[in-house]
PDB file of N, CA, C and O in Angstrom:
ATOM      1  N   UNK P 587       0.824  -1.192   0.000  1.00 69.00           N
ATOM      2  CA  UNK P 587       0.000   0.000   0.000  1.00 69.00           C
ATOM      3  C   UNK P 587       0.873   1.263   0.000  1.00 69.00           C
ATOM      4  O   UNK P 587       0.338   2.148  -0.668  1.00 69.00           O
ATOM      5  N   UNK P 588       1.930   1.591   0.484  1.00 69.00           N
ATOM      6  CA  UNK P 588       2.701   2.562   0.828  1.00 69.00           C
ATOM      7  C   UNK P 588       3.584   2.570  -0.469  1.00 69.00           C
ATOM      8  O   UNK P 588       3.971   3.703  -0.756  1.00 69.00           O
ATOM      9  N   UNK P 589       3.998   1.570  -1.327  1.00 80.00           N
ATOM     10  CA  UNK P 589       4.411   1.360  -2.602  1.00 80.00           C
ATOM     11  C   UNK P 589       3.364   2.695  -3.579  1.00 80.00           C
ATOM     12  O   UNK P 589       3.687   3.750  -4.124  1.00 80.00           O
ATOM     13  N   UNK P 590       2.554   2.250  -3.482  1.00 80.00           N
ATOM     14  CA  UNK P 590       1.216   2.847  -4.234  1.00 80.00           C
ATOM     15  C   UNK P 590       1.064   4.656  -3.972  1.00 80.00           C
ATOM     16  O   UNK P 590       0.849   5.620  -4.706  1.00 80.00           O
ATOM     17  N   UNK P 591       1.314   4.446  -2.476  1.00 75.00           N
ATOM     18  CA  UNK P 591       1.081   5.952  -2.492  1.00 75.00           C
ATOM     19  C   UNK P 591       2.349   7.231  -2.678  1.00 75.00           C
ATOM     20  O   UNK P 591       2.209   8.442  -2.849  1.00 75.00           O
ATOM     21  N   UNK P 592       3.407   6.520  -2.580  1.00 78.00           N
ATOM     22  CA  UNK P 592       4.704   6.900  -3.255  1.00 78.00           C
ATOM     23  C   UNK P 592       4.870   7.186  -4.828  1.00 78.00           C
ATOM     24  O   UNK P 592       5.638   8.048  -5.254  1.00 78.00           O
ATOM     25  N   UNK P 593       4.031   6.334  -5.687  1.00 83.00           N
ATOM     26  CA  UNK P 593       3.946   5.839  -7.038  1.00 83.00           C
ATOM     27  C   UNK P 593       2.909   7.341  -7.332  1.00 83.00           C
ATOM     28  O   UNK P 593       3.222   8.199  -8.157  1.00 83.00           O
ATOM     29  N   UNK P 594       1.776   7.395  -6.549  1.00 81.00           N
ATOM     30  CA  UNK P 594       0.516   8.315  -6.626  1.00 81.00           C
ATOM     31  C   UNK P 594       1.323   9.971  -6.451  1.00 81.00           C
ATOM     32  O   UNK P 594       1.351  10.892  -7.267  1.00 81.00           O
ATOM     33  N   UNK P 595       1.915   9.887  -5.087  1.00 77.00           N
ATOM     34  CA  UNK P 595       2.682  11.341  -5.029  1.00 77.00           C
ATOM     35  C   UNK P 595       3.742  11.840  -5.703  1.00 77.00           C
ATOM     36  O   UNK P 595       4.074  13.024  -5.654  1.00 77.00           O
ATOM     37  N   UNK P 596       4.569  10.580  -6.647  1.00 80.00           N
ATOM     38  CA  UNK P 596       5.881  11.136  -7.533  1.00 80.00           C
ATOM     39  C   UNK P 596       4.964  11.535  -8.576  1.00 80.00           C
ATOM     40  O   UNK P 596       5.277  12.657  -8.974  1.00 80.00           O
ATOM     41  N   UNK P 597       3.887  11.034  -9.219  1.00 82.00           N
ATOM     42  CA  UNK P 597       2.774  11.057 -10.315  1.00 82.00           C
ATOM     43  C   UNK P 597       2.532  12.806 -10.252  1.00 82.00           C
ATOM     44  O   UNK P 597       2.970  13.555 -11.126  1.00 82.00           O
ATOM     45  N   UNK P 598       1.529  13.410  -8.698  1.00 77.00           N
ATOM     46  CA  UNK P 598       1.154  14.512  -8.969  1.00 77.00           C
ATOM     47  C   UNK P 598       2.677  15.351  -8.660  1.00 77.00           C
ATOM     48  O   UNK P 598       3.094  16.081  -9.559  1.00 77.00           O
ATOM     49  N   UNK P 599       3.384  15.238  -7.526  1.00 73.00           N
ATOM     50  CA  UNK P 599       4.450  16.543  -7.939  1.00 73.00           C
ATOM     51  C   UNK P 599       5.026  16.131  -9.249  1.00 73.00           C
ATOM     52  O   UNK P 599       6.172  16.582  -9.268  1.00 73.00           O
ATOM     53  N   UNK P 600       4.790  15.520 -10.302  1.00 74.00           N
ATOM     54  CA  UNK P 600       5.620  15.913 -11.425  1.00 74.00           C
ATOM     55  C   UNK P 600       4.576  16.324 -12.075  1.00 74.00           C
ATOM     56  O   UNK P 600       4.991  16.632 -13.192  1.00 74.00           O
ATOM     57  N   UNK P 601       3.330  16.528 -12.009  1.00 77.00           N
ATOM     58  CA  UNK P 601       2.776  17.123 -12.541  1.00 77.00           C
ATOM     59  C   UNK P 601       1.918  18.675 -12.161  1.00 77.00           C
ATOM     60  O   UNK P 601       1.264  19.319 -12.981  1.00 77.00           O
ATOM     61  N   UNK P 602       2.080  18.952 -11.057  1.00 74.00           N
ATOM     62  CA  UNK P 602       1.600  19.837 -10.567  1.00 74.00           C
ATOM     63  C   UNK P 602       2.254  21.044  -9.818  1.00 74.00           C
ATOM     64  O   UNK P 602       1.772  22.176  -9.856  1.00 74.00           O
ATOM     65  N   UNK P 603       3.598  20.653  -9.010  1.00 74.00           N
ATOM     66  CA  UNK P 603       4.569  21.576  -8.160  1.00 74.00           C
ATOM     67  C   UNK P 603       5.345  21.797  -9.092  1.00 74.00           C
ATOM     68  O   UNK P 603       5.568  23.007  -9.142  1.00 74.00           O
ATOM     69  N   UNK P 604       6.185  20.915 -10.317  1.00 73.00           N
ATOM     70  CA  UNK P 604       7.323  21.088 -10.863  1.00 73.00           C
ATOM     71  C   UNK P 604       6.645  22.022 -12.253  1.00 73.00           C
ATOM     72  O   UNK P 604       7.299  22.802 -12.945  1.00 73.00           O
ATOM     73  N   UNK P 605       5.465  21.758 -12.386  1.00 77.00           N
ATOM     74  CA  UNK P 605       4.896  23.086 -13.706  1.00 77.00           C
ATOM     75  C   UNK P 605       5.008  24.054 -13.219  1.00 77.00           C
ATOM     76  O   UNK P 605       5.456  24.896 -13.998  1.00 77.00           O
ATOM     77  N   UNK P 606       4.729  24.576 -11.795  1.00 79.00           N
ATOM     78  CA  UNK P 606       4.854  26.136 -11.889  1.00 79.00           C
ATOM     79  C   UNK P 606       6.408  26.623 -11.708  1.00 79.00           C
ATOM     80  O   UNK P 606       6.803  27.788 -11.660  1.00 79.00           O
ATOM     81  N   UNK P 607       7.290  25.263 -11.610  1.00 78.00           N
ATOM     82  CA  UNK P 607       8.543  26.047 -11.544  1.00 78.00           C
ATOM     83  C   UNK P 607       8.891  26.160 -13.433  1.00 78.00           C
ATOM     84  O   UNK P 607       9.390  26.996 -14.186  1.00 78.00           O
ATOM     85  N   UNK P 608       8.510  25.300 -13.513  1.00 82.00           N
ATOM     86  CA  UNK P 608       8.814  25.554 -15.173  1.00 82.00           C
ATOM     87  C   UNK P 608       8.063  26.730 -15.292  1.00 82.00           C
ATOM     88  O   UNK P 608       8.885  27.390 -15.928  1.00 82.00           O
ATOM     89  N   UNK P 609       7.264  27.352 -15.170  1.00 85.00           N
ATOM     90  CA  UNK P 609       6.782  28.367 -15.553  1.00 85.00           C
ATOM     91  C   UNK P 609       6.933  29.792 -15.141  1.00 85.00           C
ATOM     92  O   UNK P 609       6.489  30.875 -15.523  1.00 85.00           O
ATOM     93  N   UNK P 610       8.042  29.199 -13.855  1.00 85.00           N
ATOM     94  CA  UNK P 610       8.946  30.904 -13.085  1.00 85.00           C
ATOM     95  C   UNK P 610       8.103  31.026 -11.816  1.00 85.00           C
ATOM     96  O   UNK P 610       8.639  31.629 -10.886  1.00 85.00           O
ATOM     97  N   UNK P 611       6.677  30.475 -11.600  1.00 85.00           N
ATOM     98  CA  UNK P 611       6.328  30.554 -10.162  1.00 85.00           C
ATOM     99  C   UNK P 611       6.679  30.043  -9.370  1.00 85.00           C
ATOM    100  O   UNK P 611       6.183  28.971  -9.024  1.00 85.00           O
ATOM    101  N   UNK P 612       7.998  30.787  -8.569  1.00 85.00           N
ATOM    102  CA  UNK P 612       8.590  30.099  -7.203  1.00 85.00           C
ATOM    103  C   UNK P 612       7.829  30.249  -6.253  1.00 85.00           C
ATOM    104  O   UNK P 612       7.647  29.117  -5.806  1.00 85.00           O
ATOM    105  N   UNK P 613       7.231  31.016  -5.630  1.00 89.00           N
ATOM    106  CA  UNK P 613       6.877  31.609  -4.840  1.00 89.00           C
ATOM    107  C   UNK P 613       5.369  30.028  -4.556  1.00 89.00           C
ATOM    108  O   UNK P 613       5.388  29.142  -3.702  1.00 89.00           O
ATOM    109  N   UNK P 614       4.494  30.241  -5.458  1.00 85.00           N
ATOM    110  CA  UNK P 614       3.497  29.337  -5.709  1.00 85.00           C
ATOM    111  C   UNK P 614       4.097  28.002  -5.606  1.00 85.00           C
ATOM    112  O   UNK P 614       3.367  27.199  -5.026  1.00 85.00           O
ATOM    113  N   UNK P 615       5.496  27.432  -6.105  1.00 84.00           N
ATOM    114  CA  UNK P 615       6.002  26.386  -6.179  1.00 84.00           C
ATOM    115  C   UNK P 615       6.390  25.856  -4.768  1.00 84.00           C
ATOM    116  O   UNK P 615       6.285  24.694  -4.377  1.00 84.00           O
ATOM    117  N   UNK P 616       6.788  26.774  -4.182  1.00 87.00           N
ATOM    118  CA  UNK P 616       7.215  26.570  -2.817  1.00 87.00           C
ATOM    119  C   UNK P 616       6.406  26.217  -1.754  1.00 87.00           C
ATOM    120  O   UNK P 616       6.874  25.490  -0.877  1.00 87.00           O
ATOM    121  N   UNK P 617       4.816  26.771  -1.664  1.00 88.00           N
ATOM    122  CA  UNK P 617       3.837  26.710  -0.912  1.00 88.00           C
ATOM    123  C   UNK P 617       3.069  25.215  -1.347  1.00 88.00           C
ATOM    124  O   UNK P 617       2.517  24.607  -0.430  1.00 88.00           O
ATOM    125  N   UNK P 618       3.036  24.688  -2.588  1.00 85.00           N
ATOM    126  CA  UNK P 618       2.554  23.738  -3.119  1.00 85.00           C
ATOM    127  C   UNK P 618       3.459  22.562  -2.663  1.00 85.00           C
ATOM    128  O   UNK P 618       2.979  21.476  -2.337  1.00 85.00           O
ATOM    129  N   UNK P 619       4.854  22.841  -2.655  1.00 83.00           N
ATOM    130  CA  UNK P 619       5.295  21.730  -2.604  1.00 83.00           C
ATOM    131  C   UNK P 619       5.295  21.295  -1.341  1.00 83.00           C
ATOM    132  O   UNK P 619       5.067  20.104  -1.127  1.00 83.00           O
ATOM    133  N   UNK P 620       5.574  22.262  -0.194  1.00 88.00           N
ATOM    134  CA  UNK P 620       5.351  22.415   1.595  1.00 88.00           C
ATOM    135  C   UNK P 620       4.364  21.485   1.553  1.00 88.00           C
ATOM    136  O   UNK P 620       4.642  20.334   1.890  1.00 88.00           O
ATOM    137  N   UNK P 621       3.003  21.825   1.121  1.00 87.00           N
ATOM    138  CA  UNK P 621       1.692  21.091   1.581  1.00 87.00           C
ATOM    139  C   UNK P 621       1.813  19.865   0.913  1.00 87.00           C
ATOM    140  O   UNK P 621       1.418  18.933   1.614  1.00 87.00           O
ATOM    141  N   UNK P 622       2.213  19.540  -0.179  1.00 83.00           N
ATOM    142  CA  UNK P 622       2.348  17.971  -0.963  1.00 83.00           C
ATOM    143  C   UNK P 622       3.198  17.481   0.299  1.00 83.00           C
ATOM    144  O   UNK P 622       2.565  16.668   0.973  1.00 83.00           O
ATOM    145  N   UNK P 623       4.339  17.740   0.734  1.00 84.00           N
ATOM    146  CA  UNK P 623       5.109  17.418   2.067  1.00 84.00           C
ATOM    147  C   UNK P 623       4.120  17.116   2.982  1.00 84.00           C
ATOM    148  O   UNK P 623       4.194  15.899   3.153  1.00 84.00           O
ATOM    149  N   UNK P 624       3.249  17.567   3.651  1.00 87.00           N
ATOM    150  CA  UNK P 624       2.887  17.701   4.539  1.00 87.00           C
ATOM    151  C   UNK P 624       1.965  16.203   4.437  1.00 87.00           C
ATOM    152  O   UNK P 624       2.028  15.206   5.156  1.00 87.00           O
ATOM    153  N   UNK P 625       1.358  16.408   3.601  1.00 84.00           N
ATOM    154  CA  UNK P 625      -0.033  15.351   3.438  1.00 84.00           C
ATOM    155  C   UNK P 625       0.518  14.227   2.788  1.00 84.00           C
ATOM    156  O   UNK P 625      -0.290  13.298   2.788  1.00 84.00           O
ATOM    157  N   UNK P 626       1.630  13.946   2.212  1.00 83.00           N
ATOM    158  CA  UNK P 626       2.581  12.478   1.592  1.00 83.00           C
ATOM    159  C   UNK P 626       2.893  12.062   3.124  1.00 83.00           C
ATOM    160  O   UNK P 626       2.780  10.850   3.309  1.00 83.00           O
ATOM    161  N   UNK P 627       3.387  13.071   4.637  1.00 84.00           N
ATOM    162  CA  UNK P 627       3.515  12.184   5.539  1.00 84.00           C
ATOM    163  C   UNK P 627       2.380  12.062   6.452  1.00 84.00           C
ATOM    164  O   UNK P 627       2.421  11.623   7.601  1.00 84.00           O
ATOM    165  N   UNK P 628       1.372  12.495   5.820  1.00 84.00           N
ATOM    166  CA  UNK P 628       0.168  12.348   6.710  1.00 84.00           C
ATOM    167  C   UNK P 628      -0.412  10.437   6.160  1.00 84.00           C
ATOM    168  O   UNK P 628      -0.651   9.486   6.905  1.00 84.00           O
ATOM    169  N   UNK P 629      -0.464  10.504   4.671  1.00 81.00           N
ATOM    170  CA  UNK P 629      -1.282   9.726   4.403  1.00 81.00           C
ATOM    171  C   UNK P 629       0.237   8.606   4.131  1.00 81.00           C
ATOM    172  O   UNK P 629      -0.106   7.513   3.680  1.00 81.00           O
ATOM    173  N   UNK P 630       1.406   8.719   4.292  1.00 81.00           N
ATOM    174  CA  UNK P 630       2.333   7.369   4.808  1.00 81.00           C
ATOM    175  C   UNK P 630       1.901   7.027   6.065  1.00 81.00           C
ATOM    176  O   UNK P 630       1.504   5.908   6.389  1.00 81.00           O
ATOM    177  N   UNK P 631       1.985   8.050   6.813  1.00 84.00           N
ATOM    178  CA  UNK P 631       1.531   7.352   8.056  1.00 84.00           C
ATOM    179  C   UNK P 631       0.687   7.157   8.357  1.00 84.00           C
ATOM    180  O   UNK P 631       0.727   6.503   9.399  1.00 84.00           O
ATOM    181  N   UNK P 632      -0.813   7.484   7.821  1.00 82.00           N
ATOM    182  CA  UNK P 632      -1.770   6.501   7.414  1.00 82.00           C
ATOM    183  C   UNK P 632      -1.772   5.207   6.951  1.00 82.00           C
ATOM    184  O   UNK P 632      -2.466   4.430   7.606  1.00 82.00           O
ATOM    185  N   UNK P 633      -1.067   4.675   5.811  1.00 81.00           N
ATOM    186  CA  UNK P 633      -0.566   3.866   5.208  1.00 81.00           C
ATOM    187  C   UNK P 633      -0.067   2.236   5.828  1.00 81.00           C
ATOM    188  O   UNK P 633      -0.305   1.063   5.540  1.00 81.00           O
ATOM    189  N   UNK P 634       0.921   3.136   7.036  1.00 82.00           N
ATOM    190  CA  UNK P 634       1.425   2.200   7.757  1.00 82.00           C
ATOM    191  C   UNK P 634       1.102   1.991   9.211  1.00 82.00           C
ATOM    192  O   UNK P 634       1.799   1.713  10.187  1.00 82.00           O
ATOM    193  N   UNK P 635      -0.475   2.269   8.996  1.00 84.00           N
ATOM    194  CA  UNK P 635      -1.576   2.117  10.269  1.00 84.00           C
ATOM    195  C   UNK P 635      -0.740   2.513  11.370  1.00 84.00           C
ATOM    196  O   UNK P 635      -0.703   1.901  12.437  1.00 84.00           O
ATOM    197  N   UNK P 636      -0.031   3.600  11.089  1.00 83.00           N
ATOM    198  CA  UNK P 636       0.179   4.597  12.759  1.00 83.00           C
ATOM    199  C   UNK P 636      -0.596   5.128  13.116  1.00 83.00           C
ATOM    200  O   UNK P 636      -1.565   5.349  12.391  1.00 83.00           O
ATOM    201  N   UNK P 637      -0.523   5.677  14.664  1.00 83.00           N
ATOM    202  CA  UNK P 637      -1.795   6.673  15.144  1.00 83.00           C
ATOM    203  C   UNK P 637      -1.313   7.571  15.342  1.00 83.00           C
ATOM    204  O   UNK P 637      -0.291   7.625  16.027  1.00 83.00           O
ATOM    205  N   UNK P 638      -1.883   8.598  14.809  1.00 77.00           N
ATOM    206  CA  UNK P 638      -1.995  10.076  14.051  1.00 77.00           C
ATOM    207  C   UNK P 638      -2.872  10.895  15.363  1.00 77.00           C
ATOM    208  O   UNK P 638      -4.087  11.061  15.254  1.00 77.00           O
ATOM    209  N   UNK P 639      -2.043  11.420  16.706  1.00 79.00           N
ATOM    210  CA  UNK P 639      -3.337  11.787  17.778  1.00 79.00           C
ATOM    211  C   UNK P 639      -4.626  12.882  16.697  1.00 79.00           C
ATOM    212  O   UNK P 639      -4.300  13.390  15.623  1.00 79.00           O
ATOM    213  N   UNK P 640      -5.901  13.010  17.269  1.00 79.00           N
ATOM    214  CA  UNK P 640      -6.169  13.875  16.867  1.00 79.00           C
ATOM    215  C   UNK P 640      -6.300  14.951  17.407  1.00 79.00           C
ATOM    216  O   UNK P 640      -5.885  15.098  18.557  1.00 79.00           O
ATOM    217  N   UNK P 641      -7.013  16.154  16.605  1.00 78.00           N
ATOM    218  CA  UNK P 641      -6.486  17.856  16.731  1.00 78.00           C
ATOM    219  C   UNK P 641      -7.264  18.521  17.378  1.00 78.00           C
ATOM    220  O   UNK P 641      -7.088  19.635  17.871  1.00 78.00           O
ATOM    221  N   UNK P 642      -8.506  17.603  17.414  1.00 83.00           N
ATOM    222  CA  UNK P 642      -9.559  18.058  17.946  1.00 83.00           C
ATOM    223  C   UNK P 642      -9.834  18.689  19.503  1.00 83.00           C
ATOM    224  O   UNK P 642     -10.595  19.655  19.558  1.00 83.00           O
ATOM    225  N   UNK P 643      -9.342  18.265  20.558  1.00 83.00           N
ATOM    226  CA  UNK P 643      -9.383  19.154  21.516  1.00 83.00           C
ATOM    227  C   UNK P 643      -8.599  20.156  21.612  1.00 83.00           C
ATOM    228  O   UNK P 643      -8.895  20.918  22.532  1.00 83.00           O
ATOM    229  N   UNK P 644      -7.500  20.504  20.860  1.00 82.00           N
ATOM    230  CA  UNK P 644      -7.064  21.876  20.566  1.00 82.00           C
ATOM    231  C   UNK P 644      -8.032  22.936  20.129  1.00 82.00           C
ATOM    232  O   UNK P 644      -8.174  24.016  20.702  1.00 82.00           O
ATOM    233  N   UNK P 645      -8.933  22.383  18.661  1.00 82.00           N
ATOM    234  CA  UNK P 645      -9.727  23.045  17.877  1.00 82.00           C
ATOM    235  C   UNK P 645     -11.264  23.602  19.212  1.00 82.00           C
ATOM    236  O   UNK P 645     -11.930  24.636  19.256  1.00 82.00           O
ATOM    237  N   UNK P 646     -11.290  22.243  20.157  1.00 84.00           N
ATOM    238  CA  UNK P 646     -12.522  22.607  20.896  1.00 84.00           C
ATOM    239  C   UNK P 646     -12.168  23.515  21.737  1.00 84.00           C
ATOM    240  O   UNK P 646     -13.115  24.135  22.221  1.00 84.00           O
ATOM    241  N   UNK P 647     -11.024  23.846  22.121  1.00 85.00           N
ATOM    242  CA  UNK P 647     -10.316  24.833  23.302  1.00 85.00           C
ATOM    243  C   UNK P 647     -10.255  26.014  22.527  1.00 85.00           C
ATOM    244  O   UNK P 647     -10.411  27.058  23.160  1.00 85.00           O
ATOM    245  N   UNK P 648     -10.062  26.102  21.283  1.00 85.00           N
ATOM    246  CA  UNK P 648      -9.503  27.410  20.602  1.00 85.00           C
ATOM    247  C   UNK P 648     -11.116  27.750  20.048  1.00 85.00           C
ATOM    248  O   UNK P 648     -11.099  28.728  19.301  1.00 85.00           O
ATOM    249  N   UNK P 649     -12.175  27.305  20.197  1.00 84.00           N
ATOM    250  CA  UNK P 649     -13.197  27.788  19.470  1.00 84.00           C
ATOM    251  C   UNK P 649     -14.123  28.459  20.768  1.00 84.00           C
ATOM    252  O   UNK P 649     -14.914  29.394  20.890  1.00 84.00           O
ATOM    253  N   UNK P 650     -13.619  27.556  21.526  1.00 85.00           N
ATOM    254  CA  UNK P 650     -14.338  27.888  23.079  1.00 85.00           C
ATOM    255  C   UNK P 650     -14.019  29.394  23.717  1.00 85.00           C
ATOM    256  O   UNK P 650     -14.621  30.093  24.531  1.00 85.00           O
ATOM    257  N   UNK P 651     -12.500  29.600  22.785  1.00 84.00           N
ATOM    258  CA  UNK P 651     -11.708  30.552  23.599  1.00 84.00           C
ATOM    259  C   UNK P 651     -12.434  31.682  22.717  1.00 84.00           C
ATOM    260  O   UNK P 651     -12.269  32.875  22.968  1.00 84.00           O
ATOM    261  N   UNK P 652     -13.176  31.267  21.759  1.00 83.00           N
ATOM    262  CA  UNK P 652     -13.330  33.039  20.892  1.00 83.00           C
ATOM    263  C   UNK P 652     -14.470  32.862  21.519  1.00 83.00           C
ATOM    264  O   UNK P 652     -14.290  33.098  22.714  1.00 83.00           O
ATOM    265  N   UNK P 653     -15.502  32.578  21.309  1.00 75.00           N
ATOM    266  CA  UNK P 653     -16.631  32.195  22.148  1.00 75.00           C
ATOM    267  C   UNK P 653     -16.486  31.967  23.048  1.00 75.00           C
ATOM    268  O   UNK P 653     -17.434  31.643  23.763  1.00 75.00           O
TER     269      UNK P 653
END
């Protein structure tokens, strides 16, 4: 499974982060590629049935706090 999603993420950054550098958008290239980072180790470690805590009582403390 983790084969697959390696295979899936070389697929879109060569098609999606590395066009806007061909095209001179660094700036855009840089922010795109951060988040492809981010979510290739979210969904590996999905992959390889780790536990991922969740975010959620942060989100319930910080919503509580504006309210």
């Amino acid at each position: 499974m983790s084969i697959l999603i390696v295979l899936l993420y070389v697929g879109i950054v060569w098609i999606d982060p590395y066009g806007l550098l061909k095209q001179g958008l660094k700036r855009d290239f840089y922010v795109t590629s951060a988040l492809c980072l981010l979510s290739f180790s979210i969904a590996v470690a999905l992959a390889m049935d780790w536990q991922i805590p969740s975010p959620s009582p942060w989100i319930v403390q910080w919503v509580g706090k504006i309210f």
